[in-house]
XYZ file of C-alpha atoms in Angstrom:
563
model
C -69.621 -70.937 -44.874
C -71.234 -67.579 -44.464
C -73.701 -66.646 -41.883
C -76.931 -65.355 -43.302
C -79.788 -63.199 -42.075
C -82.190 -64.306 -44.830
C -84.633 -66.276 -42.719
C -86.021 -63.128 -41.087
C -87.055 -61.756 -43.802
C -90.740 -62.867 -43.093
C -91.004 -60.612 -39.916
C -88.816 -57.771 -41.014
C -89.922 -54.933 -42.419
C -88.044 -53.653 -45.284
C -87.493 -50.460 -46.776
C -86.201 -49.847 -50.127
C -84.128 -47.739 -49.765
C -80.390 -47.452 -50.236
C -78.337 -45.500 -47.205
C -76.471 -43.603 -49.284
C -79.085 -41.825 -51.296
C -80.718 -40.220 -48.426
C -79.590 -39.491 -45.512
C -81.953 -39.029 -43.153
C -82.422 -37.580 -39.515
C -85.561 -37.442 -37.067
C -87.195 -33.985 -37.285
C -90.521 -32.367 -36.404
C -92.320 -31.320 -39.349
C -94.871 -28.405 -39.032
C -98.474 -29.202 -39.353
C -99.746 -29.208 -42.548
C -101.527 -26.338 -42.810
C -98.333 -24.272 -41.943
C -96.215 -26.437 -44.359
C -98.595 -25.465 -47.279
C -98.909 -21.915 -46.126
C -95.243 -20.838 -45.968
C -95.206 -23.637 -49.572
C -97.324 -21.025 -50.648
C -96.152 -17.746 -49.543
C -92.789 -18.245 -51.415
C -93.932 -19.820 -54.344
C -96.123 -16.163 -54.396
C -92.571 -13.679 -54.369
C -91.036 -16.116 -57.307
C -88.712 -13.533 -58.970
C -89.177 -11.015 -56.706
C -86.201 -8.927 -55.774
C -84.724 -7.791 -52.021
C -87.476 -4.463 -51.719
C -89.845 -6.606 -50.589
C -89.053 -6.453 -47.446
C -88.816 -9.353 -45.938
C -87.596 -9.915 -42.716
C -89.451 -12.166 -39.603
C -88.907 -11.423 -35.820
C -86.960 -9.218 -33.505
C -83.733 -11.054 -34.911
C -83.670 -10.126 -38.570
C -83.160 -7.005 -40.159
C -85.504 -6.628 -43.600
C -84.286 -7.122 -46.882
C -85.100 -3.882 -48.314
C -81.268 -2.767 -46.469
C -79.147 -4.565 -49.451
C -77.555 -6.834 -46.908
C -77.171 -10.276 -47.957
C -81.147 -11.709 -47.636
C -81.024 -15.380 -47.631
C -81.789 -15.697 -43.975
C -84.798 -12.916 -43.792
C -86.427 -14.489 -46.400
C -86.368 -17.327 -45.098
C -87.743 -16.230 -41.884
C -90.540 -13.877 -43.823
C -91.614 -17.165 -45.443
C -91.556 -19.443 -42.225
C -93.760 -16.297 -40.278
C -96.481 -16.155 -42.805
C -96.958 -20.262 -41.876
C -98.711 -18.946 -38.772
C -98.348 -20.771 -35.341
C -94.729 -21.258 -36.169
C -92.674 -20.446 -32.664
C -89.228 -18.639 -31.515
C -89.307 -16.508 -34.700
C -87.470 -14.058 -32.750
C -84.767 -16.532 -32.585
C -84.013 -16.200 -35.547
C -81.046 -13.349 -37.416
C -80.159 -12.355 -40.470
C -77.660 -15.006 -40.475
C -78.212 -18.481 -42.384
C -77.007 -20.393 -39.284
C -79.082 -19.399 -37.264
C -81.602 -21.743 -38.665
C -79.464 -24.402 -38.475
C -79.129 -22.905 -34.131
C -82.389 -23.466 -34.457
C -82.883 -27.017 -35.492
C -80.729 -27.924 -32.915
C -82.093 -25.896 -29.730
C -85.496 -26.962 -30.588
C -84.845 -30.478 -31.663
C -85.783 -30.264 -35.837
C -82.183 -30.796 -37.421
C -83.215 -33.169 -39.615
C -81.766 -35.073 -42.511
C -85.369 -35.623 -44.046
C -86.576 -33.395 -45.876
C -90.374 -31.788 -45.263
C -91.914 -28.870 -47.419
C -91.830 -26.032 -45.684
C -88.407 -27.023 -43.979
C -85.728 -25.117 -44.102
C -82.287 -25.803 -45.900
C -78.375 -25.051 -44.466
C -76.068 -24.869 -46.558
C -72.040 -24.886 -45.805
C -72.777 -24.811 -42.464
C -69.707 -24.501 -39.933
C -69.592 -25.406 -35.961
C -66.318 -23.343 -35.384
C -67.425 -20.041 -36.785
C -71.705 -20.779 -36.272
C -71.669 -19.952 -39.869
C -73.606 -21.517 -43.753
C -73.081 -19.786 -46.504
C -77.210 -19.373 -47.580
C -80.301 -20.377 -46.352
C -83.611 -21.389 -48.929
C -87.389 -23.195 -48.562
C -88.328 -26.606 -49.472
C -91.082 -26.481 -50.987
C -91.705 -29.745 -53.220
C -90.109 -33.532 -51.929
C -90.828 -36.795 -54.299
C -90.138 -39.285 -57.024
C -86.228 -38.623 -55.677
C -86.273 -35.046 -56.388
C -86.902 -31.888 -54.215
C -87.390 -28.437 -55.311
C -86.193 -25.203 -53.047
C -87.092 -21.505 -53.303
C -84.648 -19.211 -51.729
C -84.335 -15.233 -51.789
C -80.464 -13.390 -52.586
C -80.464 -15.867 -55.536
C -79.492 -15.308 -59.770
C -77.070 -13.144 -58.970
C -75.680 -13.844 -62.581
C -78.365 -11.610 -63.531
C -79.716 -9.358 -60.866
C -76.887 -8.168 -58.440
C -78.972 -7.571 -55.658
C -80.556 -11.077 -55.842
C -84.238 -12.877 -57.036
C -86.740 -15.298 -55.654
C -85.591 -18.208 -56.896
C -86.778 -21.989 -57.689
C -84.444 -24.449 -58.468
C -85.035 -28.556 -58.494
C -82.401 -31.534 -57.634
C -82.247 -34.886 -57.152
C -78.801 -34.435 -54.882
C -79.970 -33.854 -51.283
C -78.681 -35.881 -49.054
C -76.906 -34.071 -45.985
C -73.128 -33.842 -47.351
C -74.119 -33.715 -50.901
C -73.461 -30.450 -53.121
C -75.980 -30.033 -55.754
C -75.283 -26.089 -56.823
C -71.700 -25.767 -55.103
C -72.636 -25.323 -51.356
C -72.924 -28.199 -49.032
C -76.044 -29.028 -47.285
C -75.959 -28.940 -43.830
C -79.319 -30.018 -42.621
C -83.168 -29.609 -43.557
C -84.820 -27.418 -40.303
C -88.473 -27.886 -39.576
C -90.588 -24.991 -37.697
C -91.334 -25.931 -34.531
C -95.699 -24.987 -34.286
C -98.346 -24.381 -31.348
C -97.941 -27.272 -29.679
C -95.590 -29.436 -31.967
C -93.167 -29.068 -30.015
C -90.631 -26.701 -27.443
C -87.452 -26.156 -26.340
C -85.429 -28.940 -27.082
C -84.395 -30.681 -23.106
C -81.394 -30.987 -21.566
C -78.798 -33.314 -22.988
C -79.071 -35.687 -20.032
C -76.063 -36.159 -17.700
C -76.872 -40.914 -18.267
C -74.732 -42.648 -15.635
C -74.835 -45.388 -18.153
C -71.453 -46.542 -20.183
C -71.385 -49.456 -21.610
C -68.200 -51.418 -23.132
C -66.936 -49.857 -26.232
C -63.969 -47.828 -24.945
C -61.207 -50.032 -25.566
C -59.511 -51.187 -28.810
C -56.215 -52.659 -30.562
C -54.469 -50.321 -32.623
C -53.151 -51.912 -35.964
C -49.497 -51.142 -34.446
C -50.107 -53.334 -31.618
C -51.070 -50.331 -29.090
C -53.242 -51.293 -26.443
C -55.869 -48.527 -25.883
C -58.876 -47.975 -23.432
C -60.741 -43.918 -23.635
C -62.255 -43.323 -20.412
C -63.881 -39.887 -19.023
C -62.717 -37.775 -16.058
C -64.855 -37.792 -13.758
C -63.458 -33.949 -11.839
C -64.150 -32.385 -16.004
C -65.859 -34.761 -18.730
C -62.697 -34.559 -20.659
C -61.474 -37.335 -23.085
C -58.554 -39.431 -21.349
C -56.570 -41.903 -23.531
C -55.005 -44.717 -21.305
C -52.386 -46.831 -23.859
C -49.588 -49.365 -23.780
C -46.719 -48.894 -26.920
C -45.719 -52.396 -28.088
C -42.464 -52.801 -26.084
C -43.436 -49.450 -24.302
C -44.531 -48.643 -21.076
C -48.287 -47.249 -19.566
C -48.185 -43.509 -21.000
C -51.957 -41.636 -20.492
C -52.635 -38.532 -22.495
C -55.503 -35.836 -22.137
C -57.378 -35.796 -26.035
C -59.687 -32.790 -24.792
C -56.152 -30.477 -23.921
C -54.174 -31.989 -26.928
C -56.962 -32.132 -29.606
C -59.576 -30.519 -28.473
C -62.777 -32.845 -27.845
C -65.164 -31.751 -25.770
C -66.203 -32.353 -22.635
C -68.628 -35.497 -23.056
C -71.530 -36.570 -21.437
C -74.053 -39.452 -21.445
C -72.164 -43.330 -22.401
C -68.479 -44.098 -22.783
C -66.330 -43.262 -25.331
C -66.376 -45.691 -28.290
C -63.414 -46.935 -29.837
C -62.350 -48.139 -32.822
C -59.934 -48.524 -35.282
C -59.635 -48.320 -39.136
C -58.318 -50.276 -41.856
C -56.189 -47.890 -42.518
C -54.292 -47.051 -39.444
C -56.798 -44.041 -38.299
C -58.376 -44.838 -34.690
C -60.147 -42.667 -32.411
C -63.144 -42.467 -30.396
C -66.884 -41.514 -30.094
C -68.456 -39.638 -27.772
C -71.463 -36.449 -27.713
C -70.759 -33.236 -26.872
C -71.891 -32.576 -22.731
C -72.809 -28.444 -24.170
C -75.313 -29.640 -26.706
C -75.207 -33.175 -27.050
C -73.685 -33.375 -31.157
C -72.151 -36.393 -32.071
C -67.872 -35.711 -32.027
C -65.480 -38.419 -33.103
C -61.484 -37.709 -31.636
C -59.364 -39.432 -34.348
C -55.228 -39.813 -35.166
C -54.571 -41.660 -38.966
C -51.430 -43.208 -38.970
C -48.601 -41.328 -38.740
C -51.004 -38.258 -38.106
C -52.030 -36.291 -35.039
C -54.859 -36.159 -32.776
C -57.917 -34.202 -34.685
C -61.841 -34.042 -33.439
C -64.568 -33.298 -35.526
C -68.524 -32.445 -34.658
C -70.531 -35.035 -37.017
C -73.506 -33.006 -36.156
C -72.235 -30.307 -37.210
C -70.685 -31.435 -40.322
C -72.915 -34.876 -41.252
C -76.260 -33.664 -39.745
C -76.680 -36.625 -37.492
C -78.679 -35.431 -34.655
C -78.190 -34.681 -30.934
C -77.389 -37.180 -29.067
C -78.044 -38.918 -24.762
C -74.387 -40.180 -25.499
C -75.745 -43.608 -26.465
C -73.498 -45.279 -29.463
C -71.436 -47.416 -30.766
C -68.973 -47.797 -33.383
C -67.614 -51.167 -35.769
C -65.352 -50.807 -38.633
C -67.151 -53.026 -41.482
C -65.666 -55.519 -43.626
C -65.695 -53.317 -46.432
C -63.223 -50.926 -44.299
C -66.873 -48.670 -43.627
C -66.391 -46.724 -40.149
C -70.264 -46.920 -38.891
C -72.040 -45.549 -35.644
C -75.125 -45.794 -34.946
C -76.599 -43.295 -31.865
C -79.871 -42.623 -30.144
C -81.471 -39.337 -31.386
C -81.879 -38.023 -27.697
C -85.238 -36.103 -29.104
C -87.067 -39.031 -29.990
C -85.042 -42.324 -29.291
C -84.900 -43.074 -33.081
C -81.591 -45.701 -34.245
C -79.950 -43.375 -36.550
C -76.472 -44.113 -38.837
C -73.743 -42.400 -39.443
C -71.148 -43.975 -41.515
C -67.981 -43.303 -43.951
C -67.695 -45.746 -46.181
C -64.087 -46.225 -47.192
C -63.994 -44.420 -50.226
C -66.741 -42.360 -50.358
C -67.922 -39.280 -48.313
C -70.246 -39.179 -44.635
C -73.442 -40.367 -44.832
C -76.680 -40.395 -42.538
C -79.734 -42.116 -42.333
C -82.254 -42.540 -39.704
C -82.872 -46.348 -39.294
C -86.359 -45.858 -37.694
C -87.830 -44.302 -40.562
C -86.147 -45.829 -43.231
C -85.767 -49.675 -41.190
C -88.846 -49.641 -39.551
C -86.849 -50.142 -35.812
C -88.845 -48.319 -32.801
C -88.402 -46.267 -30.987
C -85.139 -47.344 -28.937
C -84.498 -47.540 -24.876
C -81.744 -45.475 -23.544
C -78.767 -47.901 -23.731
C -76.690 -48.031 -26.262
C -77.172 -49.683 -29.350
C -74.725 -52.392 -30.014
C -72.983 -52.614 -32.931
C -72.189 -55.837 -35.100
C -70.273 -56.430 -38.725
C -70.683 -60.303 -39.909
C -67.994 -61.581 -42.448
C -70.110 -61.827 -45.548
C -70.438 -57.989 -44.690
C -73.987 -57.645 -43.298
C -74.049 -54.906 -40.845
C -76.165 -53.951 -38.251
C -76.541 -52.933 -34.385
C -78.476 -54.492 -31.891
C -81.044 -52.220 -29.594
C -84.154 -52.239 -27.300
C -87.532 -51.792 -28.240
C -88.512 -48.453 -25.154
C -92.253 -49.828 -25.540
C -92.109 -53.186 -24.557
C -88.133 -54.388 -23.493
C -87.977 -57.022 -26.666
C -84.471 -56.973 -28.349
C -84.401 -56.310 -31.875
C -82.304 -56.885 -35.001
C -81.552 -54.107 -37.590
C -79.354 -55.370 -40.359
C -78.633 -54.713 -44.082
C -76.786 -57.454 -45.688
C -74.603 -56.894 -48.815
C -76.179 -55.818 -51.834
C -79.813 -55.554 -50.088
C -81.989 -52.899 -48.001
C -82.524 -52.123 -44.278
C -84.341 -54.097 -42.310
C -85.549 -54.940 -38.864
C -87.137 -58.084 -37.079
C -88.108 -58.927 -33.301
C -85.655 -61.356 -31.675
C -87.537 -61.190 -28.467
C -90.611 -62.722 -30.626
C -89.351 -64.860 -33.849
C -86.422 -66.237 -31.360
C -87.907 -65.935 -27.826
C -84.988 -63.908 -25.892
C -86.244 -62.765 -22.950
C -87.030 -58.793 -22.942
C -84.597 -57.157 -21.483
C -83.579 -53.518 -19.772
C -81.341 -52.640 -22.594
C -77.489 -53.502 -21.714
C -76.776 -55.673 -24.806
C -73.981 -56.291 -26.415
C -73.318 -58.375 -30.018
C -70.241 -60.144 -30.993
C -68.737 -62.757 -34.370
C -66.916 -64.837 -33.528
C -63.785 -66.607 -36.003
C -66.439 -69.108 -36.318
C -68.899 -65.945 -38.494
C -71.168 -66.942 -35.204
C -73.404 -63.328 -34.277
C -73.627 -64.125 -30.369
C -75.741 -61.434 -28.322
C -75.560 -61.376 -25.238
C -78.398 -59.034 -23.259
C -79.715 -59.026 -19.625
C -83.232 -60.018 -18.841
C -85.562 -57.448 -17.470
C -87.805 -59.562 -15.212
C -84.899 -61.371 -12.914
C -81.504 -59.726 -14.428
C -79.927 -63.434 -16.124
C -77.233 -62.476 -18.705
C -79.037 -64.301 -21.974
C -76.979 -65.438 -25.242
C -79.133 -65.636 -28.603
C -77.084 -66.628 -31.237
C -77.003 -67.532 -34.776
C -75.177 -70.522 -35.565
C -73.095 -69.898 -39.270
C -72.735 -73.706 -39.254
C -76.769 -74.470 -39.308
C -78.396 -70.564 -39.425
C -80.718 -71.215 -36.758
C -81.846 -69.225 -33.929
C -80.918 -70.591 -30.566
C -81.218 -67.953 -27.260
C -79.693 -69.910 -23.351
C -80.232 -68.109 -20.014
C -76.245 -68.491 -18.588
C -76.920 -67.660 -15.365
C -79.563 -70.041 -15.175
C -76.871 -72.613 -16.904
C -74.405 -71.996 -15.751
C -74.129 -70.217 -13.295
C -73.117 -66.619 -13.450
C -74.147 -64.452 -10.775
C -77.122 -61.701 -11.410
C -75.383 -58.780 -12.686
C -75.608 -54.712 -12.928
C -74.463 -51.793 -14.351
C -73.804 -51.760 -18.015
C -73.414 -53.830 -21.112
C -71.359 -56.921 -20.665
C -67.242 -56.993 -22.100
C -66.878 -59.270 -24.765
C -64.026 -61.290 -25.708
C -62.770 -64.013 -28.035
C -58.964 -65.810 -27.892
C -56.884 -67.669 -29.919
C -57.410 -70.254 -29.354
C -61.319 -69.688 -29.718
C -62.246 -69.126 -25.569
C -65.327 -66.988 -25.657
C -66.124 -64.762 -22.532
C -68.294 -62.655 -21.194
C -67.606 -59.991 -18.522
C -70.420 -58.851 -16.134
C -70.248 -57.451 -12.509
C -72.421 -59.157 -10.116
C -74.688 -57.226 -8.489
C -74.732 -58.689 -5.274
C -71.703 -57.851 -4.230
C -69.918 -55.481 -7.062
C -67.628 -58.426 -7.806
C -65.844 -59.103 -11.287
C -67.491 -61.755 -12.977
C -66.080 -64.054 -16.103
C -67.708 -66.472 -17.464
C -66.642 -68.472 -20.445
C -66.120 -71.054 -22.659
C -63.601 -72.896 -24.357
C -62.787 -73.740 -28.508
C -64.205 -77.535 -26.998
C -65.591 -77.623 -23.652
C -68.249 -76.427 -22.230
C -69.480 -73.113 -20.469
C -68.334 -71.954 -16.607
C -67.936 -68.998 -14.369
C -65.602 -67.295 -12.200
C -65.208 -64.246 -10.217
C -62.214 -62.425 -10.520
C -62.325 -60.274 -7.424
C -61.878 -63.308 -5.495
C -59.727 -65.251 -7.823
C -56.993 -62.256 -8.762
C -58.049 -59.541 -6.425
C -59.857 -56.787 -8.821
C -61.458 -54.028 -6.575
C -65.405 -54.528 -6.516
C -67.255 -52.502 -9.631
C -70.549 -51.255 -10.720
C -70.207 -52.310 -14.267
C -70.038 -48.895 -15.660
C -67.467 -49.802 -17.974
C -66.210 -52.919 -18.628
C -64.123 -52.916 -21.310
C -61.765 -55.847 -23.404
C -59.102 -55.916 -25.115
C -55.443 -58.470 -26.587
C -52.670 -56.704 -25.799
C -49.537 -57.014 -28.817
C -48.226 -60.547 -26.858
C -51.224 -61.910 -26.213
C -52.625 -60.915 -22.929
C -56.063 -60.794 -21.800
C -56.639 -56.917 -20.438
C -59.974 -56.482 -18.825
C -60.662 -52.895 -17.646
C -63.202 -52.030 -15.270
C -63.798 -49.158 -12.855
C -62.935 -49.365 -9.289
C -66.469 -48.472 -7.702
C -64.740 -47.344 -3.694
C -63.296 -44.721 -5.576
C -63.869 -44.209 -9.573
C -59.596 -45.705 -10.371
C -59.318 -46.869 -13.801
C -58.876 -51.249 -12.963
C -56.633 -53.921 -15.275
C -56.940 -56.838 -14.783
C -55.084 -59.355 -17.304
C -53.952 -62.824 -18.153
C -51.052 -63.408 -19.851
C -50.402 -66.252 -22.550
C -48.588 -67.517 -20.156
C -49.385 -66.911 -16.424
C -51.762 -66.104 -14.362
C -54.101 -63.662 -13.714
C -53.423 -60.064 -11.841
C -53.930 -56.487 -11.173
C -53.326 -53.553 -11.412
C -54.693 -49.978 -11.010
C -54.098 -47.743 -13.811
C -54.871 -44.699 -12.164
C -51.970 -44.756 -9.719
C -49.856 -46.797 -11.982
C -50.461 -44.432 -15.642
C -51.679 -41.287 -13.659
C -54.979 -42.129 -15.550
C -57.559 -39.679 -14.194
C -60.653 -41.333 -12.102
C -63.837 -41.735 -13.915
């Protein structure tokens, strides 16, 4: 049977926008008066050449001097808006507008009148080929006006107007790839973007099993923030590699690396650049070498505080859900199995409330439904944002709809082999472990308190780590808030829920619960990864298919740096 979420549509906010149609990000648009003044100013200059002397700010040179002058014209346009801040940050280079958007939190994939649109931004060289001004948005089209255009007829260029229906980030309507839209900061409308916080919270997303049978866990070194891979090849021995040194992955901040494996064998991890909050993907294609890409620079994903999760859908789409640190919006950045990267702001398009500062929990159902679980920052309600195959994005309040207690944001989601979607959260009132699920067999939502019904201790730290064994046994791994003991709560395929203290039973060191993850080795061994609270060592607690529980310090055994 296929699970369906159509029952939620009564309470969902449906927005009829296809994710691939408009790649949206959050922006702080200029005040309406400012935007209108900018648009009026550029429209009045149509047909003019560089001799008009366009420039603005200490970093720009007058267009009359004969250099490439698109950035000078765009800076002049913003200056005509009145009240635009930080014009001195703009230079003769088109890339300076992209850098402005990153610095002040106004980089966007959603165009607004008065915005600057930057083309072909290259984060490695901090260079862009062109910048223009958006003058109109509507009816599936945008209009832009740019300086230093029309060279086929005018050798020194003119101010020219163009319109297109292809304006998502990554599209190239005139042979130049759109990198993002940047809104000017107005007086009282924004200031210096806050520094990306070095969040302590991690999650449960650092471990994966490759298509070649390699068991991998990605961590972040506590000493230098380097991205570290610790792995066990099928039939091999444990080893570790510093991907910041070998692949150039930036020093990371925020949540744990989010591991992924695609159906074509590509594998890797998603991180947040500690220097600027850019979303970074570090990956290795099947048979290839490790590489890394700045998705904020390449696709236009807003900077994040390091709260994200990643999943591969049944159709092969790689989906990354992240939290925009400027405004808490839920952002989806995705790569279809056959297509190009795109990004969409699900808070704007689906009505997802501003999220609390913990990682979204991504999920993908067998029938093609995809989505993420978040926490409403205003009231702690558990939120489901989803899109059914062929449908539009929608969202619903599971606390209101099902009765799930308000949560502190420590949330995980898992799709069982029978198609049941199970969501595990921690109650903000008492830190009880809560299970909310929609059974594939009945299509009905249910919620239950596993601390009350099963005896799972009150938990602390990050999100629970989830797994399902080949025999159908479900498991949830948490950290006991009272003593840091690693706790396993599980249900056999035909049995009742139970719970076990793995610190007492297997000798696992106490953990702070900030980096729990789970995976299966090729031989069926269940592997649970935790962080030793005392020294930050990576700890493996495992159960062979035919054997007893045991535990190993991978920092001591394989050389993994302390987390």
